[in-house]
PDB file of C-alpha atoms in Angstrom:
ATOM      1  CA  UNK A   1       0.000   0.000   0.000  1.00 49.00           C
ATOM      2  CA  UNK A   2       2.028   3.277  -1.244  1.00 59.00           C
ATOM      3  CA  UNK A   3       2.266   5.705   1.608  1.00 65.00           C
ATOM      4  CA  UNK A   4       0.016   8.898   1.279  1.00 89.00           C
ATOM      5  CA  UNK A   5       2.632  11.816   1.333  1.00 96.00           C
ATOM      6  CA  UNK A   6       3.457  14.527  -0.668  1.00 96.00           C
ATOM      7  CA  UNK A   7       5.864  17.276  -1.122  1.00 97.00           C
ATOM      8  CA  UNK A   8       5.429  20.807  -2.375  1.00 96.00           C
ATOM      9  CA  UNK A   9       8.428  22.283  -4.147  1.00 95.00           C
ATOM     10  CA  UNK A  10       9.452  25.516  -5.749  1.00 93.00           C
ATOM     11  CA  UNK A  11       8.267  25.327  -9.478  1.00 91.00           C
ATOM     12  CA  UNK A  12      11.460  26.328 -10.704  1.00 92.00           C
ATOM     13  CA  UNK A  13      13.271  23.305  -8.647  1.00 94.00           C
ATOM     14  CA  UNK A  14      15.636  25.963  -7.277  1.00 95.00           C
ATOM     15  CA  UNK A  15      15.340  25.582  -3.702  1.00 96.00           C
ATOM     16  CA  UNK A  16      18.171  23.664  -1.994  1.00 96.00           C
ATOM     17  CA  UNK A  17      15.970  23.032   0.817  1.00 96.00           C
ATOM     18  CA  UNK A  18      13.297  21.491  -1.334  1.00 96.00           C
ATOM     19  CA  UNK A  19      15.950  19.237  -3.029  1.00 97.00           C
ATOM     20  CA  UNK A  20      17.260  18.403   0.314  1.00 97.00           C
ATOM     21  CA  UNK A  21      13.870  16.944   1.598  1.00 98.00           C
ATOM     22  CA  UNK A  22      12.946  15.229  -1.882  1.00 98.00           C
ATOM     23  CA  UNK A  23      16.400  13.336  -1.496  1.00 97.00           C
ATOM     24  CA  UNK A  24      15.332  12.243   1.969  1.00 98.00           C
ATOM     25  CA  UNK A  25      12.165  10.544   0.044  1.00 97.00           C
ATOM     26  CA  UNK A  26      13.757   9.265  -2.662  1.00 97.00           C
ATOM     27  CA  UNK A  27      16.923   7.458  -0.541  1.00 97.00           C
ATOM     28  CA  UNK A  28      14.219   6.017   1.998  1.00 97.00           C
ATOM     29  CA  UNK A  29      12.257   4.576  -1.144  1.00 95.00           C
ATOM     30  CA  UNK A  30       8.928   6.255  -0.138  1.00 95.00           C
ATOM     31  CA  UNK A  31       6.215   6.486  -2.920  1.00 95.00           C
ATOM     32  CA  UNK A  32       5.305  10.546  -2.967  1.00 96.00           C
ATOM     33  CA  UNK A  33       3.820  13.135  -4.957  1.00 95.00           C
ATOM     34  CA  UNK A  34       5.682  15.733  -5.977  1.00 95.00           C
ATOM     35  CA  UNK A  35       3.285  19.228  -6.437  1.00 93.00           C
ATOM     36  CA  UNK A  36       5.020  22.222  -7.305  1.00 92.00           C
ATOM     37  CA  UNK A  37       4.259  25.728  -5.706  1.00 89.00           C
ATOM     38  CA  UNK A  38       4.983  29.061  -8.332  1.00 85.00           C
ATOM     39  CA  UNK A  39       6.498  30.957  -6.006  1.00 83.00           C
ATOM     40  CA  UNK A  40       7.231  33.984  -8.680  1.00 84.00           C
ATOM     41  CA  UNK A  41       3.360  34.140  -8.981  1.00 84.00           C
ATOM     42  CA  UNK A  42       2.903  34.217  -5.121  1.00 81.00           C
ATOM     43  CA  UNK A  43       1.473  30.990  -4.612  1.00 77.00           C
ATOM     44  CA  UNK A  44       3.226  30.741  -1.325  1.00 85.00           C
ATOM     45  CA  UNK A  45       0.979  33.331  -0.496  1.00 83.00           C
ATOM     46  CA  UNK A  46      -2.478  31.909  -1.013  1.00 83.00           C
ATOM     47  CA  UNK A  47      -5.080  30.896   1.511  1.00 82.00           C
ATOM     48  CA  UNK A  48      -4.392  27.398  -0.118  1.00 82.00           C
ATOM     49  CA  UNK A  49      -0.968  27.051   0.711  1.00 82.00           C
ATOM     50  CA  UNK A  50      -0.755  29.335   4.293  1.00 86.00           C
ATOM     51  CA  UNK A  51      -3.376  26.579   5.661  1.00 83.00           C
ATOM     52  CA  UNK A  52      -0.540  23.679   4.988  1.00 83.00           C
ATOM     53  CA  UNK A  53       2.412  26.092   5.872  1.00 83.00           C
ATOM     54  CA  UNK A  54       1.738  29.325   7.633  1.00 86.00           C
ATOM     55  CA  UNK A  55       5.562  30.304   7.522  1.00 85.00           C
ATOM     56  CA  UNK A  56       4.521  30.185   3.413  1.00 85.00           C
ATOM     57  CA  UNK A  57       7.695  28.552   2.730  1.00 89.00           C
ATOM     58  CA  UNK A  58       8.819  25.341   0.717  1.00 93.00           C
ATOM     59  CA  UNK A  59       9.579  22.745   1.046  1.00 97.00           C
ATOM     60  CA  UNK A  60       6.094  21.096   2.596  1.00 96.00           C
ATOM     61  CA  UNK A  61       5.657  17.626   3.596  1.00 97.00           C
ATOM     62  CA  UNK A  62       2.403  16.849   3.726  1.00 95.00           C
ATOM     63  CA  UNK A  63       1.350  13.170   5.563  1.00 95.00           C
ATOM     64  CA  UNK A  64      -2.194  12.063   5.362  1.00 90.00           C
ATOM     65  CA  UNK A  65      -3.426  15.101   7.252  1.00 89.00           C
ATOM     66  CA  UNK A  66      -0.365  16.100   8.789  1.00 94.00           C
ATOM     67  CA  UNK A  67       2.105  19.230   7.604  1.00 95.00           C
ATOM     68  CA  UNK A  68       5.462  20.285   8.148  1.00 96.00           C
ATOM     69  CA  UNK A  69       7.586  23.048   6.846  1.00 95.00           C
ATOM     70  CA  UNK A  70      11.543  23.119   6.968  1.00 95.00           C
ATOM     71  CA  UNK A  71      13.244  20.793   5.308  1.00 95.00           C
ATOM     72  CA  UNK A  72      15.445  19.984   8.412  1.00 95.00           C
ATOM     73  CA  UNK A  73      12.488  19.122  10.226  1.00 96.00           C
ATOM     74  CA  UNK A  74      11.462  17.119   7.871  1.00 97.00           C
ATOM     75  CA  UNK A  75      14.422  15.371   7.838  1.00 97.00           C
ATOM     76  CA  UNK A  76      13.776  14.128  11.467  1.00 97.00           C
ATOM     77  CA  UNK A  77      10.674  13.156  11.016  1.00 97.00           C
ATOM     78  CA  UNK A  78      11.134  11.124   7.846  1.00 97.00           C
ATOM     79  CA  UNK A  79      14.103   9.018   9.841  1.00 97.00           C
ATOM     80  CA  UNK A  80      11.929   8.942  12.976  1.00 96.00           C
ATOM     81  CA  UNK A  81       8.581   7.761  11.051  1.00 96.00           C
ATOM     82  CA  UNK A  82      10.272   5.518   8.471  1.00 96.00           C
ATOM     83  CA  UNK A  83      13.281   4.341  10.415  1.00 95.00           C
ATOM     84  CA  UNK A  84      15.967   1.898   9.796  1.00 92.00           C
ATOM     85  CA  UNK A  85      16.465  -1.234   8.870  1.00 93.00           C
ATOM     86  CA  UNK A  86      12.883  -1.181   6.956  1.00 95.00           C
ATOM     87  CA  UNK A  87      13.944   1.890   5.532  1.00 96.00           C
ATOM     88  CA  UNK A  88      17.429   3.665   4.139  1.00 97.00           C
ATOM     89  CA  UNK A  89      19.104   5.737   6.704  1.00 97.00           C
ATOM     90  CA  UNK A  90      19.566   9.309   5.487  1.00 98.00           C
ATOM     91  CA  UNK A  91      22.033  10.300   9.064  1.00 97.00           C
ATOM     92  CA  UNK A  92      24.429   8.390  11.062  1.00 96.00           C
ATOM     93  CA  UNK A  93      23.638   5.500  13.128  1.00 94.00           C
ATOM     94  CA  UNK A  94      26.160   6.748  15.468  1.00 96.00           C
ATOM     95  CA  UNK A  95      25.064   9.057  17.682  1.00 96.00           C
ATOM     96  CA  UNK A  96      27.742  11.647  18.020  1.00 97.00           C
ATOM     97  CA  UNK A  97      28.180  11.267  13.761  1.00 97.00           C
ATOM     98  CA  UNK A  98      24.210  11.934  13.735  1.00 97.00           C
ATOM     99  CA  UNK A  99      24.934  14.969  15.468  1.00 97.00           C
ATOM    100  CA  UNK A 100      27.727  16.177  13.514  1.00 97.00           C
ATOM    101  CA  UNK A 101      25.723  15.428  10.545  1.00 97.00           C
ATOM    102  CA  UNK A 102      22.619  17.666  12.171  1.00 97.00           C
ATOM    103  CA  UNK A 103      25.258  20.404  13.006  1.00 97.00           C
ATOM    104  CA  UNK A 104      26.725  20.550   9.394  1.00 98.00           C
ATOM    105  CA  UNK A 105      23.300  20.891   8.034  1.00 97.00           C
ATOM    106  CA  UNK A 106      22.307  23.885  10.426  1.00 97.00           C
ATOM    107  CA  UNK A 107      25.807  25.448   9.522  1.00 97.00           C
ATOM    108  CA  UNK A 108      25.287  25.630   5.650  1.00 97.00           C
ATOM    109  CA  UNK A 109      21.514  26.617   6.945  1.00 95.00           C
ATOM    110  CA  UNK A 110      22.140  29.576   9.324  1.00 95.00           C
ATOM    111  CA  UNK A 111      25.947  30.969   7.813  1.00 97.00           C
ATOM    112  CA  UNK A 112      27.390  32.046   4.613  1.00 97.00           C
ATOM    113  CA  UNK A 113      24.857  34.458   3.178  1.00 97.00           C
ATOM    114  CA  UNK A 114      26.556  36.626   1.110  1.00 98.00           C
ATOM    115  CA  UNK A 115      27.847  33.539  -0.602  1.00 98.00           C
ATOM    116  CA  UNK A 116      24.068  32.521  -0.938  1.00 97.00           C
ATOM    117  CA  UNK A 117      23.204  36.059  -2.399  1.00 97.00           C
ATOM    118  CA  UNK A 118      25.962  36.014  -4.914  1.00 98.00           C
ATOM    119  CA  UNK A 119      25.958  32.722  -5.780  1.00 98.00           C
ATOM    120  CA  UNK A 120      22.092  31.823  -5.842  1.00 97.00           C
ATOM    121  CA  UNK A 121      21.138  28.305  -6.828  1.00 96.00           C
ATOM    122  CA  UNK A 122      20.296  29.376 -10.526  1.00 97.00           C
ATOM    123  CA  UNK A 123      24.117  28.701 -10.894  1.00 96.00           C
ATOM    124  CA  UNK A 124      23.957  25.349 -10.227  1.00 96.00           C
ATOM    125  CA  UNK A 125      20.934  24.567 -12.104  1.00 95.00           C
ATOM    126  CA  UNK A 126      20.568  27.207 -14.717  1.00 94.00           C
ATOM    127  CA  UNK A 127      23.920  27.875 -15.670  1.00 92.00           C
ATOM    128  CA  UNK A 128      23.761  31.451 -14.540  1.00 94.00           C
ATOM    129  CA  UNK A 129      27.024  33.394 -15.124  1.00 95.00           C
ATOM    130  CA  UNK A 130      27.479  35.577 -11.588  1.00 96.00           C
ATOM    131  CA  UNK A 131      29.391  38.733 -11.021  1.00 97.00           C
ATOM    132  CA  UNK A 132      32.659  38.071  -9.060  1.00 97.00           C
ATOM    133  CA  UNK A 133      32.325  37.560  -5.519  1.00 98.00           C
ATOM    134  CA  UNK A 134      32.697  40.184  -3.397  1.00 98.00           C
ATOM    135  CA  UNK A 135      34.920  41.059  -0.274  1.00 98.00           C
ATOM    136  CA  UNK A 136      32.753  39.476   1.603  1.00 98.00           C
ATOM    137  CA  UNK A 137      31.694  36.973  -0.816  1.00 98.00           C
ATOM    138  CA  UNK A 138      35.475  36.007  -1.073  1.00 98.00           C
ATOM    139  CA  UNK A 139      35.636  35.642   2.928  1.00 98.00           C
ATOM    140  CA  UNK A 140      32.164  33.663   3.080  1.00 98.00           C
ATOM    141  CA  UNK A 141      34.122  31.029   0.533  1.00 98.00           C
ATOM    142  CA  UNK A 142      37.197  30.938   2.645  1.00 98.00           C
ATOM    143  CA  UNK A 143      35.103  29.544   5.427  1.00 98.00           C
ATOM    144  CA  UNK A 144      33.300  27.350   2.833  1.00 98.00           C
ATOM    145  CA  UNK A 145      37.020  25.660   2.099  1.00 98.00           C
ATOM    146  CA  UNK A 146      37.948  26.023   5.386  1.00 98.00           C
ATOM    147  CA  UNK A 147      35.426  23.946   7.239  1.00 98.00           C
ATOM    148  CA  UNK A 148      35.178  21.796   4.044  1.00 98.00           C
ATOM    149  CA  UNK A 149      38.614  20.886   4.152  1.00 98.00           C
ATOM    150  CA  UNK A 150      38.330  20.317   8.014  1.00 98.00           C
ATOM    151  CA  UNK A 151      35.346  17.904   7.501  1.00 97.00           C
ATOM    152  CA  UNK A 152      36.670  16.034   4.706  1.00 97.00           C
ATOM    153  CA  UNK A 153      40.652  15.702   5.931  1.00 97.00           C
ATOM    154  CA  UNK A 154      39.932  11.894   6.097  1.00 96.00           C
ATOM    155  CA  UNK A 155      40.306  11.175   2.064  1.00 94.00           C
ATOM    156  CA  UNK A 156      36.310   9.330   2.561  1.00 95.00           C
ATOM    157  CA  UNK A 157      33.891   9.995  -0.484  1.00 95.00           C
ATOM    158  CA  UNK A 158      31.273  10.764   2.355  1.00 97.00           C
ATOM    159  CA  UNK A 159      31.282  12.684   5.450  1.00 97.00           C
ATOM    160  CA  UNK A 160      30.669  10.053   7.972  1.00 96.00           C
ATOM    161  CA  UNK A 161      31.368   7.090   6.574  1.00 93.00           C
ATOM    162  CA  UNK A 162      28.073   5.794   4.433  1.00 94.00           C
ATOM    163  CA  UNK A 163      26.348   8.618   2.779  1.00 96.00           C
ATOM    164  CA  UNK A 164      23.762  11.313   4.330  1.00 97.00           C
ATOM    165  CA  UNK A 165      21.738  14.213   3.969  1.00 97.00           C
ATOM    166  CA  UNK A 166      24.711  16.303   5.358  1.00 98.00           C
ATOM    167  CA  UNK A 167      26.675  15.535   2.109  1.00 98.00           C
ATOM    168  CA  UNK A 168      23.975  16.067  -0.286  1.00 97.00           C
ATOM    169  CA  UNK A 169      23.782  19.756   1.660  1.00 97.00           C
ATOM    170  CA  UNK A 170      27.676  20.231   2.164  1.00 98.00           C
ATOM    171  CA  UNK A 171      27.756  19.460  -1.945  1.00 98.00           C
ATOM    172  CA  UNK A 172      25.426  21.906  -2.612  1.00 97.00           C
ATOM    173  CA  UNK A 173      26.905  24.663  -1.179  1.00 98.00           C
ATOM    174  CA  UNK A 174      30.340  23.537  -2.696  1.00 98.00           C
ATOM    175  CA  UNK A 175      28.462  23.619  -6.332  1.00 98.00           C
ATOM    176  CA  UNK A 176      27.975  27.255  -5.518  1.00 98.00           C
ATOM    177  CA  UNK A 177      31.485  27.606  -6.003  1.00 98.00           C
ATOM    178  CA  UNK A 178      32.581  24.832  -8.503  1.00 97.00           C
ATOM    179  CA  UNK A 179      30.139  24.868 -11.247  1.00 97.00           C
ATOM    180  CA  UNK A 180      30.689  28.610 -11.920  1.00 96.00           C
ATOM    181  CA  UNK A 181      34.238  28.134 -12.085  1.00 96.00           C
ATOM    182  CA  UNK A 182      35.142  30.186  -8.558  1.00 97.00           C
ATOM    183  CA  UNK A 183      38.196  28.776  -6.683  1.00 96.00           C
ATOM    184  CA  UNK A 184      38.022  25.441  -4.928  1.00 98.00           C
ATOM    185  CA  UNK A 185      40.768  23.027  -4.026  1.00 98.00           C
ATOM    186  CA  UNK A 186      40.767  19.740  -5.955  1.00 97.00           C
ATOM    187  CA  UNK A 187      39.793  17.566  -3.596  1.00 97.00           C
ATOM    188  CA  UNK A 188      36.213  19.697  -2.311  1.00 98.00           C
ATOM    189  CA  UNK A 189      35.917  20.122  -6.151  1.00 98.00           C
ATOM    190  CA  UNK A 190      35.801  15.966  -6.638  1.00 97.00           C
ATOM    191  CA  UNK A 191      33.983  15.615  -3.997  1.00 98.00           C
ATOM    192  CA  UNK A 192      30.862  17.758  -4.940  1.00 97.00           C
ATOM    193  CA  UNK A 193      30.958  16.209  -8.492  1.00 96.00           C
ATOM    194  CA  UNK A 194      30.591  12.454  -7.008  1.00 96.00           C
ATOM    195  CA  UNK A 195      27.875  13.789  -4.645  1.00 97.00           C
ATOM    196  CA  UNK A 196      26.265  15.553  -7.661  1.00 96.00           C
ATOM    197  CA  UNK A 197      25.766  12.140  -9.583  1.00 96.00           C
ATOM    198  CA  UNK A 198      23.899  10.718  -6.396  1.00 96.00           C
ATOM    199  CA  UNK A 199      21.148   9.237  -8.198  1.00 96.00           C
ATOM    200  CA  UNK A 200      18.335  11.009  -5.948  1.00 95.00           C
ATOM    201  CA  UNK A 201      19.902  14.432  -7.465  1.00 95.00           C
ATOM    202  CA  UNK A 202      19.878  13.360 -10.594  1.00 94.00           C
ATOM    203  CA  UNK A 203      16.288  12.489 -10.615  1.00 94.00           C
ATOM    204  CA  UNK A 204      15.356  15.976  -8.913  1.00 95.00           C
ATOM    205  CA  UNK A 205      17.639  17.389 -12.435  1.00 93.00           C
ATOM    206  CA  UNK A 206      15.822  15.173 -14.354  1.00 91.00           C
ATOM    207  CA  UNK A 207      12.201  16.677 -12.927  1.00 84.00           C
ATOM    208  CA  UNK A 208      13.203  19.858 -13.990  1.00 77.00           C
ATOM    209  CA  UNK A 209      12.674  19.278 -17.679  1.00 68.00           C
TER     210      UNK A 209
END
């Protein structure tokens, strides 16, 4: 019996946050909808939409007659409601690498915003050509490579071991960077290409036709 759930998305597939919880989905094998919300029209801002997420942000999970905004949050519940073995993992089983997982995520959530501004998602998906970084843009990527670097320093093609949902987010940000062509040692640049073939990305690329 397929499992009633659904997710609203940006129209435009832009949203990092959206492709973050469709990968969740897709790596725990659920069967879900995928309904896409015009956000350049203002659908976010309809009665519609506001009654399944007053913040009037995507991504949305909706499940049976439940609803939850922010993709982190859905995250946890996804791994909590679906959990291992009868289901992929998408963190850790280790505790303390669940919670560095969790704290890379709310990292790349809460920091580098200039970085976000100047390099928006439409140059990872749209082949936008950006304006050089600024001062600050250059200092936001230094921390980028910095912590990067840090995380990665063991040589592993995944953060902690078998692949998560911190990767997929970690690679993301590091696309920002390496698909326009900005600076980025070797190694960070290698390792956001192999995350980038993940087949649950490629599938949210392919949706975009």
């Amino acid at each position: 019996m397929a499992v009633p759930l659904t997710l609203y998305v940006d129209a435009q597939f832009l949203s990092p946050y959206a492709l973050s919880a469709y990968a969740a989905l897709e790596v725990k094998g659920l069967d879900f909808e995928v309904r896409q919300v015009d956000l350049e029209q203002g659908d976010q801002r309809a009665a519609p939409f506001l009654h399944r997420s007053p913040i009037g942000k995507v991504p949305v999970l909706a499940h049976l007659d439940f609803y939850l905004s922010e993709s982190s949050a859905i995250a946890e519940y996804l791994e909590q409601a679906f959990p291992a073995p009868d289901y992929a993992a998408i963190y850790p089983a280790d505790t303390r690498a669940r919670a560095q997982a969790r704290q890379v995520q709310a990292w790349l959530r809460s920091d580098l915003q200039t970085l976000r501004r100047e390099r928006p998602t439409e140059v990872i998906f749209d082949g936008m050509r950006p304006a050089p970084l600024s001062d600050a843009g250059h200092c936001d990527a230094a921390r980028l490579i910095r912590v990067g670097t840090a995380l990665l320093a063991h040589g592993q093609p995944n953060l902690f071991g078998a692949w998560s949902l911190a990767d997929l987010d970690l690679a993301a940000m590091l696309n920002r960077l390496a698909i326009p062509g900005d600076s980025l040692p070797d190694p960070l640049r290698a390792y956001a290409q192999h995350q980038w073939n993940h087949p649950a990305i490629q599938r949210w690329i392919a949706g975009r036709a």
